[in-house]
Coordinates of C-alpha atoms in Angstrom, one line a residue:
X1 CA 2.1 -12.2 12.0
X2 CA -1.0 -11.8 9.9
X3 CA -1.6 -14.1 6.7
X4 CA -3.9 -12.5 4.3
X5 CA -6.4 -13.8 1.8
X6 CA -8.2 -12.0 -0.9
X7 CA -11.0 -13.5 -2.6
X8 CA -13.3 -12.6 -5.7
X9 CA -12.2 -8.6 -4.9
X10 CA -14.0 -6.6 -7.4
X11 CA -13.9 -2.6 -7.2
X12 CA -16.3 -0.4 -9.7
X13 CA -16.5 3.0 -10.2
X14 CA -19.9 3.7 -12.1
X15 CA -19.8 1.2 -15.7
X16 CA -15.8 1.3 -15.0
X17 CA -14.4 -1.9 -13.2
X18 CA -11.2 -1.0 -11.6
X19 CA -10.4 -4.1 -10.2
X20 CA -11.5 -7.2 -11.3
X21 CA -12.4 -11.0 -9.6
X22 CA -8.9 -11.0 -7.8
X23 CA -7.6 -13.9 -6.0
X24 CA -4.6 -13.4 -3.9
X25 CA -2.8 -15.2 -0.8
X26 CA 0.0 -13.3 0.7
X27 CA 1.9 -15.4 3.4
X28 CA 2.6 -14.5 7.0
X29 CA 5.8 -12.1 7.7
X30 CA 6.8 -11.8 3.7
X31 CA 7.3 -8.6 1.6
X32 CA 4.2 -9.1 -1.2
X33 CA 4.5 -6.3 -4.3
X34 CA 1.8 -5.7 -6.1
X35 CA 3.2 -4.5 -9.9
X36 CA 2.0 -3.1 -12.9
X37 CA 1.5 0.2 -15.1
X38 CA -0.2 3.2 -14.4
X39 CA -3.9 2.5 -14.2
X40 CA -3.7 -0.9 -14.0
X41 CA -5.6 -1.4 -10.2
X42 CA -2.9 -1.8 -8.2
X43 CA -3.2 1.1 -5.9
X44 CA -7.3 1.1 -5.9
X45 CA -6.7 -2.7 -5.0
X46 CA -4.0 -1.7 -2.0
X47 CA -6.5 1.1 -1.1
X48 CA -9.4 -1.8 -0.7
X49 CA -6.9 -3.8 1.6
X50 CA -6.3 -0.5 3.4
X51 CA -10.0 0.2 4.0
X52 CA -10.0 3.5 2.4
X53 CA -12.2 2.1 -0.4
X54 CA -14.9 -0.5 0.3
X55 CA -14.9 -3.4 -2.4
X56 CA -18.1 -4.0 -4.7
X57 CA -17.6 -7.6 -3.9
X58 CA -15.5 -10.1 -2.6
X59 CA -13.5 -10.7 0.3
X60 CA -10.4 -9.8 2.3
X61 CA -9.0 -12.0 4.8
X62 CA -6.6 -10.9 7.3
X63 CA -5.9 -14.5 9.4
X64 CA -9.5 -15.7 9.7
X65 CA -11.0 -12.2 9.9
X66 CA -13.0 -10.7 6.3
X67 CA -12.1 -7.1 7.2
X68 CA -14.2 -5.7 3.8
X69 CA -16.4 -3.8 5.3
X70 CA -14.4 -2.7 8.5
X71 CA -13.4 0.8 8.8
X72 CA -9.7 1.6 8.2
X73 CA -9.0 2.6 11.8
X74 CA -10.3 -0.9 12.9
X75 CA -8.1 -2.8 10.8
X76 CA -4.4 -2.2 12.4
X77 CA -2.7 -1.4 9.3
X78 CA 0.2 0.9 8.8
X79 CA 0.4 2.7 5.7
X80 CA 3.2 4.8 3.9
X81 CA 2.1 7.2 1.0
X82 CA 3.9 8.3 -2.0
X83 CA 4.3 11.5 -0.6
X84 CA 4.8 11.1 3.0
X85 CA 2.5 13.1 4.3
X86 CA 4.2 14.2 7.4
X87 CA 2.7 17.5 9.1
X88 CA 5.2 20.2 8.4
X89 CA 4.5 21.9 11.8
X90 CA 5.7 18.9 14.1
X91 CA 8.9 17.0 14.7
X92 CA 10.0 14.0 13.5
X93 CA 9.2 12.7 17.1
X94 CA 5.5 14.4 17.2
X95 CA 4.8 13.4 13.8
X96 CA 5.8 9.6 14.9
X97 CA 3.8 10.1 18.2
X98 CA 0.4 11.6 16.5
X99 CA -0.9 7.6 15.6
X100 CA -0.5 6.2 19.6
X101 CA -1.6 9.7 20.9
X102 CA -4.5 8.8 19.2
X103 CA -4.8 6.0 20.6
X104 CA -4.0 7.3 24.3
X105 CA -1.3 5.6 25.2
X106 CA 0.5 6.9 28.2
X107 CA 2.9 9.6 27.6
X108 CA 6.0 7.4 29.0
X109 CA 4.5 4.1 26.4
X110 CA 4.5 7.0 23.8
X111 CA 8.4 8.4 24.5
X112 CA 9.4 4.7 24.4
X113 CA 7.8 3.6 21.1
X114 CA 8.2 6.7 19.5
X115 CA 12.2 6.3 20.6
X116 CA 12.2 2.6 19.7
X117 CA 10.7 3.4 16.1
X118 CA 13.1 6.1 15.6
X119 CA 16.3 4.2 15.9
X120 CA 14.6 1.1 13.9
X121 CA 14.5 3.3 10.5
X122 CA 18.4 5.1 12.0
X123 CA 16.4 8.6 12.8
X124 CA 17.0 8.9 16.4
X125 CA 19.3 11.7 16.5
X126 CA 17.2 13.5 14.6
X127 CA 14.0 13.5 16.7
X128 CA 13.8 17.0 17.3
X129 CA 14.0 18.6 13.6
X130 CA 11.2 19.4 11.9
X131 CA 10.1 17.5 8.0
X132 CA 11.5 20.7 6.2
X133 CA 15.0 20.3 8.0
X134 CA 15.1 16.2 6.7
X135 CA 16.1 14.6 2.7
X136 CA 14.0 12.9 0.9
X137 CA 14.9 9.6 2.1
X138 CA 15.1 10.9 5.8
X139 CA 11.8 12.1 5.4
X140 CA 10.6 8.8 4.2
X141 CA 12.1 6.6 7.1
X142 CA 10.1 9.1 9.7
X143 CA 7.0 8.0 7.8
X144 CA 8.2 4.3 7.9
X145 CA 8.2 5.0 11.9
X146 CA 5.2 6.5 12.0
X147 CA 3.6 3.6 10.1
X148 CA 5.2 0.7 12.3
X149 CA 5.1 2.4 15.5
X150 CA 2.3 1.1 16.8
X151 CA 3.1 -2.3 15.8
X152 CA 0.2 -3.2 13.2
X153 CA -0.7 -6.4 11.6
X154 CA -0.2 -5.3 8.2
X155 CA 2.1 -2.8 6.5
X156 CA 0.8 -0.7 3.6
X157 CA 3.5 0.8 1.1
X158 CA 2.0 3.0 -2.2
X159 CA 5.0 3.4 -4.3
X160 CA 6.9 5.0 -1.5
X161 CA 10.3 5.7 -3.3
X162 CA 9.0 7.3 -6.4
X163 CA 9.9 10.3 -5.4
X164 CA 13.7 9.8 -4.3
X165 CA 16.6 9.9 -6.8
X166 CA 18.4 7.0 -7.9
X167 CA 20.8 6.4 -5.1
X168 CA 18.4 6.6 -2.6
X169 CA 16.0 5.0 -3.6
X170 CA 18.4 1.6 -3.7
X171 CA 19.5 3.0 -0.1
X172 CA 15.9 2.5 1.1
X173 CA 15.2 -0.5 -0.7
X174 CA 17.5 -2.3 1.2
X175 CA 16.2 -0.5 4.3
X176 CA 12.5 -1.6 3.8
X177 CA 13.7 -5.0 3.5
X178 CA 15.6 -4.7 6.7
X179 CA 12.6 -3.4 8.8
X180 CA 9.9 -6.1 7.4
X181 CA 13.0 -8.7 8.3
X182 CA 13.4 -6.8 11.7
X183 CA 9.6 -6.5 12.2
X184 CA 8.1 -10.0 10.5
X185 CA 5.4 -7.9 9.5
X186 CA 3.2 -8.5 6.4
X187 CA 3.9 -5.8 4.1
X188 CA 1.8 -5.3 0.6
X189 CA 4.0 -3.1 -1.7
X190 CA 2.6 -1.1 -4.9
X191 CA 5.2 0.2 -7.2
X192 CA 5.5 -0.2 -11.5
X193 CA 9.3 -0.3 -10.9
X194 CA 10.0 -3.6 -12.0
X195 CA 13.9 -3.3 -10.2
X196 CA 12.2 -2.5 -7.0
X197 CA 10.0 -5.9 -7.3
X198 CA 12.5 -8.1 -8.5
X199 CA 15.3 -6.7 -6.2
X200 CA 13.0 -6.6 -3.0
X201 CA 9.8 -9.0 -3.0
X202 CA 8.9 -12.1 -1.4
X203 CA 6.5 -13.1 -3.8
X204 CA 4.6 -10.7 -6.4
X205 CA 1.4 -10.0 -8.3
X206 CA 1.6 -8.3 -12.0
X207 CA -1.9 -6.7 -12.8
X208 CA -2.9 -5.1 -16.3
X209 CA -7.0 -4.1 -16.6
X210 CA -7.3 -4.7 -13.3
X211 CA -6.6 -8.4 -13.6
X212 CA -3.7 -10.1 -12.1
X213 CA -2.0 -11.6 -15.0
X214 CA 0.4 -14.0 -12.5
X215 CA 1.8 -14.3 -9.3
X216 CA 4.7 -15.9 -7.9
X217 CA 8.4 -15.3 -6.9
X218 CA 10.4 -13.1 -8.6
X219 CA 13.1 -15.3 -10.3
X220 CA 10.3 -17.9 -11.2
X221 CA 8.2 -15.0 -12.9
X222 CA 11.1 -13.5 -14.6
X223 CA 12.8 -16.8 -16.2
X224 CA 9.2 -18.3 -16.6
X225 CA 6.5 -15.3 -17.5
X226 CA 3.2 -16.9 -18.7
X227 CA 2.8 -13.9 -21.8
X228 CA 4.5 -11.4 -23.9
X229 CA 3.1 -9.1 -21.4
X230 CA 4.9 -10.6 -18.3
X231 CA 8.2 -11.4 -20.2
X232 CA 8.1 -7.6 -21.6
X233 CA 7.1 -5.9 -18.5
X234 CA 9.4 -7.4 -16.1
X235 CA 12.4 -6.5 -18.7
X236 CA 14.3 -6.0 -22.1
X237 CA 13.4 -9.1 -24.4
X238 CA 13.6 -10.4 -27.8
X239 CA 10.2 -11.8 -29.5
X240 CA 10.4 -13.8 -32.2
X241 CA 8.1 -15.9 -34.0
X242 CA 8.3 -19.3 -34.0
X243 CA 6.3 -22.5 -35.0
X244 CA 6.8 -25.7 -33.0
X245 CA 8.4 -28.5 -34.9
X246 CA 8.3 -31.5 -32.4
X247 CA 8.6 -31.8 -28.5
X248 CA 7.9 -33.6 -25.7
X249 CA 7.7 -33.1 -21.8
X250 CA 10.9 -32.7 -21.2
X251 CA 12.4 -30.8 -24.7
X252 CA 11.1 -29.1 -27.7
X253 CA 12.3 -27.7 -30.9
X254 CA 10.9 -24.7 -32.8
X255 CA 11.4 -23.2 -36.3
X256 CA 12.3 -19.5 -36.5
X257 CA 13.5 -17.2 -39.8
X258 CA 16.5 -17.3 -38.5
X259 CA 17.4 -21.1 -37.7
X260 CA 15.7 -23.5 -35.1
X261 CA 15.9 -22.8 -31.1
X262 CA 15.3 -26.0 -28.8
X263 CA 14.0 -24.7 -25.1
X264 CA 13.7 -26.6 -22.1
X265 CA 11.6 -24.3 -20.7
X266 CA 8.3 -26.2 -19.8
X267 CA 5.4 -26.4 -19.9
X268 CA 4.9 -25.4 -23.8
X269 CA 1.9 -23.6 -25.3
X270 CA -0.1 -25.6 -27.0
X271 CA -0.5 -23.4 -30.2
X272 CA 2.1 -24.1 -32.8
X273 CA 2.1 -20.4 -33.8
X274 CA 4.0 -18.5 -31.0
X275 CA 6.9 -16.4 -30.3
X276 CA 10.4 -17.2 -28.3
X277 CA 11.2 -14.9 -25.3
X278 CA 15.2 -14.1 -25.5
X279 CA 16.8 -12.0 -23.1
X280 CA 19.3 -9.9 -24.3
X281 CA 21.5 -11.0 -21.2
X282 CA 21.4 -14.5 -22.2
X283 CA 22.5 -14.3 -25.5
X284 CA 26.3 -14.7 -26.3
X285 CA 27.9 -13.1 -29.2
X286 CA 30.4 -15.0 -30.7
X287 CA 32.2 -13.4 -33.7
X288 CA 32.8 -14.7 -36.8
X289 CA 29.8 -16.3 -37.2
X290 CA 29.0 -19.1 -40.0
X291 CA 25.9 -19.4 -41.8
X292 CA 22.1 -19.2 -40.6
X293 CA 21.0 -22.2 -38.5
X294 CA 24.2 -24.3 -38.9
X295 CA 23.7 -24.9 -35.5
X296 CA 20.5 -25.8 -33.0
X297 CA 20.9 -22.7 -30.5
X298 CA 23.1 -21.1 -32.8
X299 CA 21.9 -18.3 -35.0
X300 CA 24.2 -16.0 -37.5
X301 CA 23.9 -12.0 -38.3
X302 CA 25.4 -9.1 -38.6
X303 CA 26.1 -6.5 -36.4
X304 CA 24.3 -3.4 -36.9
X305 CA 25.1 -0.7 -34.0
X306 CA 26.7 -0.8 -30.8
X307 CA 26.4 1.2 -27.5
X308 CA 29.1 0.8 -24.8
X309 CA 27.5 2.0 -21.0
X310 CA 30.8 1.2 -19.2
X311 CA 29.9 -2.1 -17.1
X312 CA 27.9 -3.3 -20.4
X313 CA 27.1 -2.9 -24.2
X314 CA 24.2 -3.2 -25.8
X315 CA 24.2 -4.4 -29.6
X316 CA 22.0 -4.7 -32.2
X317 CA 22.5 -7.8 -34.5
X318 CA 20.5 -8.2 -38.1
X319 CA 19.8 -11.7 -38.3
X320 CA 20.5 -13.5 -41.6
X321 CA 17.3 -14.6 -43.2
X322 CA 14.8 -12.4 -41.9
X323 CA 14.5 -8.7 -41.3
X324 CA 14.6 -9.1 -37.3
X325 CA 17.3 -6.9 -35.3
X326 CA 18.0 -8.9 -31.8
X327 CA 19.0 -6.8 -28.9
X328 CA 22.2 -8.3 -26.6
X329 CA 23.7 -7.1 -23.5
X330 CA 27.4 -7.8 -23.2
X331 CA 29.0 -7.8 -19.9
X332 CA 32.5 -5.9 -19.6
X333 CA 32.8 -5.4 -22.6
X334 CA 36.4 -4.8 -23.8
X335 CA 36.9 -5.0 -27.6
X336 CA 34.6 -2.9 -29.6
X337 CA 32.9 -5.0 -32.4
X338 CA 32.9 -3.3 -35.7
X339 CA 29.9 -2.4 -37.4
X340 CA 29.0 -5.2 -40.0
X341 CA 31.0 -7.8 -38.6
X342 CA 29.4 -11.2 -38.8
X343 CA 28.6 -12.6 -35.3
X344 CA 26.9 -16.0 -34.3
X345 CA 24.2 -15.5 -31.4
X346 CA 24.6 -18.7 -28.6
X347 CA 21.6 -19.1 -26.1
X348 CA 20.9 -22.3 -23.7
X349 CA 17.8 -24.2 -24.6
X350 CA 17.0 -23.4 -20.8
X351 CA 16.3 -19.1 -21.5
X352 CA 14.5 -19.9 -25.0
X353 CA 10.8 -19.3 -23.5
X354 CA 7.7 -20.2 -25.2
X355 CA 4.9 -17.6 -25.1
X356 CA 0.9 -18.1 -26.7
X357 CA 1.6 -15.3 -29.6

């Protein structure tokens, strides 16, 4: 297993920085995702680590070794594109072979990878059939095989569901994670689906500019984002501004339109002008409500529309005392509010997040 290390990695194209000053350390054997939105340097920085784009600057490590200026086919690295580029005019089993004929193996070492690979992504039986004869998500395990066959250091993935439909693409999430648990191989993963990320990764860099913005595990990132951008990227969420009325290390208490919020959520900004991340999920909508702040971590409105999904329902509340509508996701719902019925929003102190407005 190969730990890597990425130090002061800058990437320009002409006056246009790419990817700028990033620091990075990806731990042996664990599923890394790099995440962000289009144009934001993810794939130019995967691309780097790849060695199909030499850096400006700045380092990568694989172990001990700064492979930045080694050529891709030097650097044992696997790599699964968007598009899969399989050649149309092979098998599944030639198109897996291609990378150790390469290499000249022996043709027996070549049959016995290429056969191992195969029933690792559940394709063996269909060796013989050609990329046109295969699904999407068939298609996409043969190029997993292809890219692990040969047993490299470090697995490469650019957004590599994108282009199945919804149900497969959660079939081979769960499949990727299987093979990099099967394989303890390092594996960097580029996608902007935040489900994918969260669902799937070890740990996880979010990029915007061509800055990473923070890193960390998923749950941490998602119950503790550092900015409105984190919070609002990584899912639905209620801003509000706030202004801090007193706290200390352990609890603080902020003033809002719409009543005070205490959070628990450490550490606080520093500014005393900020806003309150509040996922709709972990708000609770009590009917009836009373008035505006009668309560700390209670605040009143009225409900303005209503969408029922099945599983959930997603409301809109008008909040008493300010002109804010709060989003809330109910889980099964079963009675349909009615439209203008007073309702009293509940949240623990522990999901009221403080973010630098």
């Amino acid at each position: 297993m190969t730990a890597i290390r990425i130090e002061g990695l800058v990437k320009r194209f002409g006056e246009t920085t790419a990817v700028s000053d990033v620091d990075l350390s990806i731990a042996s054997g664990s599923l890394f995702f790099l995440l962000g939105p289009s144009g934001c340097g993810k794939t130019t920085l995967l691309r780097m680590v790849a060695g199909f784009s030499e850096p400006t600057s700045g380092r990568i490590l694989f172990g001990d070794r700064d492979v930045a200026s080694v050529p891709a086919n030097k650097r044992n690295t696997g790599m699964v594109f968007q598009n899969y580029a399989l050649w149309p005019h092979m098998t599944v089993a030639e198109n897996v072979a291609f990378g150790l004929e390469v290499r000249k193996l022996s043709k027996s070492a070549v049959d016995a990878k290429v056969k191992d690979a195969l029933e690792l992504v559940r394709m063996g039986e269909y060796a013989k059939r050609k990329p046109s004869e295969l699904s999407g998500g068939q298609q996409q395990r043969v190029a997993l095989a292809r890219a692990v066959v040969f047993e490299p250091s470090v697995l490469l993935l650019d957004e590599p569901l994108s282009n199945l439909d919804a149900k497969l693409r959660l079939e081979m999430r769960h499949e990727i994670r299987r093979i990099v648990d099967t394989l303890r191989i390092t594996t960097i993963y580029v996608t902007h689906d935040r489900a994918e990320a969260l669902s799937l990764a070890d740990g996880m860099a979010i990029m915007r500019a061509g800055k990473v913005v923070q890193t960390g595990a998923p749950r941490a990132m998602y119950r503790r984002p550092n900015s409105r951008f984190v919070a609002d990227f990584l899912g639905d969420t209620n801003f509000m501004p706030a202004m801090l009325v007193r706290g200390d290390a352990n609890e603080a208490l902020y003033q809002t339109a719409a009543g005070n919020l205490r959070s628990t959520a450490a550490p606080f900004p520093k500014p005393t002008e900020l806003s309150l991340s509040l996922r709709p999920e972990a708000l609770r909508m009590v009917r009836g409500g009373g008035g505006a702040g009668a309560t700390v971590n209670a605040i009143a409105g009225k409900l303005k529309s209503s969408t029922y999904l099945g599983d959930t329902a997603q409301h809109e509340i008008a909040l008493d005392g300010c002109d804010a509508l709060v989003r809330v996701a109910e889980l099964n719902p079963k009675h349909p509010p009615a439209i203008g019925e007073r309702v009293m929003l509940e949240i623990d102190a522990d999901d009221v997040v403080p973010l630098a407005s």
